[in-house]
Amino acid sequence: MALRVGVVGYGTIGKRVADAVSRQPDMVLVGVAKTSPDYLALEALEKGYKLFVPRDSLPRFSGAGIKVEGSIEELLQSVDVVIDATPAGIGKRNRRLYEEYGVRAVFQGGEEPDVADVSFCALANYERAMGKRFVRVVSCNTTALARFIAALRLGGIGVERVRAFIVRRGADPHEFRRGPINDIVLNPPAVPSHHAKDVRTVIEDVDIVTIAVAAPVTLAHIHFLHLELSKAVSRADVLRSLKRCPRILLLSSVKGFNSVAQVIEWARDVGRLRNDVPELMVFENCLWVSGNELVAVVGVHQESIVVPENVDAVRAMMGVASKWSSIRRTDESLGLVVEGKVYG
Ligand code: NAD
């Protein structure tokens, strides 16, 4: 029987996750929950998604002439799993409601790790989420770092130490109130940034230090990585591991890829929904290996990198699929690059 899934919070992440769930043959999107009667609510209805809202928001929606299926509580009565994609901190509050209604829940990286039984990145620790009631998909930057480390380890390349310099996008494209507009802001003004601690919630045994700034761009983050490997390897070994690993996109400057804007443009040209690039973008020409040292530059499409992870988290919690079978199903259904990838 198909898994019944609800999505609470229909913003940047929630609307993408709802679309992804509705593409899974083994899942049914029961509905999405929203708090404001805006253009996104209308968009959800146009897609045929049932809309659920907090009880006290019902009059605002009916006043705006927007058809509502019921309250969030009613949504919870009809699902096996809820994916909570509300703004940071709200998920923790919602957890009480999910407990009350006996539903499993997937939270996002804006929540503190203690919101869930396990912090999750499919390539790195799918099995740890098997059968769990509450799972937290880590943030976009943490997913990127965990995925890169996992890709190398899956290829037999040990990673001892990571030093990551992160240039964060200042805002998502729709966030007209955020910045910076003309600055590069220490974000946070501390070393290590919270990302390092967060990576260790997924991969405990890695020595990692992260530093981050926010820049006036909305397209993507970019990471400059310096890794110490457990033994000397060749650049070809690293390239082989990255090429075969799902959810990693190797970008060659021979093909003209020298910036994240070009990759987003490519996604637009090949007809990807919303120009999304859920794969980690690895710029091949900036991959440098010497002995046991590795330097890489990776791009992170913050709006979509966690989307496949949410789908896999549902299967893992429900115990309905093994790691590689879920990852393959998710990737194929979302139109990610699967050619040349090895699943398992
Ligand atoms: P968002 O602000 O774009 O969307 C959140 C949505 O939840 C909004 O539509 C809001 O109206 C709705 N909402 C607020 N309170 C609600 C409630 N009580 N019930 C139902 N809906 C409610 O936020 P986002 O960027 O999608 O972020 C969601 C989560 O995903 C956060 O934890 C964030 O840290 C994480 N995340 C965001 C990004 C990103 O780049 N945007 C990347 C990875 C992870």
Coordinates of N, CA, C and O in Angstrom, one line a residue, residues 120-123 147 242 244-249 278-282 305 307-312 315 323 326-332 334 336-337 341 343:
F120 N 20.0 13.3 9.3 CA 20.0 12.4 8.1 C 20.6 13.0 6.8 O 20.4 14.1 6.5
C121 N 21.4 12.1 6.2 CA 21.9 12.4 4.8 C 21.9 11.0 4.1 O 22.7 10.2 4.6
A122 N 21.1 10.8 3.1 CA 20.9 9.4 2.6 C 22.2 8.7 2.3 O 22.4 7.5 2.7
L123 N 23.1 9.3 1.6 CA 24.4 8.6 1.2 C 25.2 8.2 2.4 O 25.9 7.2 2.4
R147 N 27.5 14.8 2.0 CA 27.5 14.1 0.7 C 28.9 13.9 0.1 O 29.2 12.9 -0.5
L242 N 33.8 10.2 -7.5 CA 32.8 11.2 -7.6 C 31.9 10.9 -8.8 O 30.7 11.1 -8.7
R244 N 31.0 8.1 -10.1 CA 30.1 7.0 -10.0 C 29.0 7.2 -8.9 O 28.1 6.5 -8.8
C245 N 29.3 8.2 -8.1 CA 28.4 8.4 -6.9 C 27.1 9.2 -7.3 O 27.2 10.3 -7.8
P246 N 25.9 8.6 -7.0 CA 24.7 9.4 -7.2 C 24.7 10.7 -6.5 O 25.4 10.9 -5.5
R247 N 23.9 11.6 -7.1 CA 23.7 13.0 -6.5 C 25.0 13.9 -6.5 O 25.1 14.8 -5.7
I248 N 26.0 13.5 -7.3 CA 27.1 14.3 -7.5 C 27.2 14.6 -9.0 O 27.1 13.7 -9.8
L249 N 27.3 15.9 -9.3 CA 27.4 16.3 -10.7 C 28.7 16.9 -11.0 O 29.1 17.9 -10.4
P278 N 19.4 19.4 -7.6 CA 19.6 18.8 -6.3 C 20.9 18.1 -6.1 O 21.3 17.7 -5.0
E279 N 21.6 17.8 -7.2 CA 22.9 17.2 -7.1 C 23.9 18.2 -6.6 O 23.8 19.4 -6.8
L280 N 25.0 17.7 -5.9 CA 26.1 18.6 -5.5 C 26.9 18.9 -6.7 O 27.3 18.0 -7.4
M281 N 27.2 20.1 -7.0 CA 27.9 20.5 -8.2 C 29.4 20.5 -7.8 O 29.9 21.3 -7.0
V282 N 30.2 19.7 -8.5 CA 31.6 19.7 -8.3 C 32.4 20.2 -9.5 O 32.2 19.6 -10.6
I305 N 18.7 20.9 -2.8 CA 19.6 19.8 -2.5 C 19.0 18.8 -1.5 O 19.3 17.6 -1.5
V307 N 15.9 18.0 -1.2 CA 14.6 17.5 -1.6 C 14.6 15.9 -1.7 O 13.8 15.2 -1.1
P308 N 15.6 15.4 -2.4 CA 15.7 13.9 -2.5 C 15.9 13.3 -1.1 O 15.4 12.2 -0.9
E309 N 16.6 14.0 -0.2 CA 16.9 13.4 1.1 C 15.6 13.3 1.9 O 15.4 12.3 2.6
N310 N 14.6 14.2 1.7 CA 13.3 14.1 2.4 C 12.6 12.9 1.9 O 11.9 12.2 2.7
V311 N 12.6 12.6 0.6 CA 11.9 11.4 0.1 C 12.5 10.2 0.7 O 11.8 9.3 1.1
D312 N 13.8 10.1 0.7 CA 14.5 8.9 1.2 C 14.2 8.7 2.7 O 14.1 7.6 3.2
R315 N 11.1 6.8 3.3 CA 11.2 5.4 3.1 C 12.0 4.7 4.2 O 11.6 3.6 4.7
K323 N 18.7 1.2 1.4 CA 19.3 2.5 1.0 C 19.4 2.7 -0.5 O 18.8 3.7 -1.0
S326 N 16.1 2.9 -2.5 CA 15.4 4.1 -2.3 C 16.0 5.3 -3.0 O 15.4 6.0 -3.8
I327 N 17.4 5.3 -2.9 CA 18.1 6.4 -3.6 C 17.9 6.4 -5.1 O 17.6 7.4 -5.7
R328 N 17.9 5.2 -5.7 CA 17.8 5.0 -7.1 C 16.3 5.4 -7.5 O 16.1 6.2 -8.5
R329 N 15.3 5.0 -6.7 CA 14.0 5.3 -7.1 C 13.7 6.8 -7.0 O 13.1 7.4 -7.9
T330 N 14.3 7.4 -6.0 CA 14.1 8.9 -5.8 C 14.8 9.6 -7.0 O 14.2 10.5 -7.6
D331 N 16.0 9.2 -7.3 CA 16.8 9.9 -8.3 C 16.1 9.8 -9.7 O 16.0 10.8 -10.5
E332 N 15.6 8.6 -10.0 CA 15.0 8.4 -11.3 C 13.7 9.2 -11.4 O 13.4 9.9 -12.4
L334 N 12.9 11.9 -9.9 CA 13.1 13.4 -9.9 C 13.9 13.8 -11.1 O 14.2 15.0 -11.3
L336 N 17.1 13.2 -11.8 CA 18.5 13.5 -11.6 C 19.4 12.7 -12.5 O 18.9 11.8 -13.2
V337 N 20.6 13.1 -12.6 CA 21.5 12.4 -13.5 C 21.8 11.0 -13.0 O 22.3 10.9 -11.8
K341 N 26.0 6.3 -12.9 CA 26.0 6.2 -11.4 C 25.9 4.8 -11.0 O 25.2 4.0 -11.6
Y343 N 24.5 2.4 -8.0 CA 23.7 2.4 -6.8 C 23.9 1.1 -6.0 O 23.3 0.1 -6.2

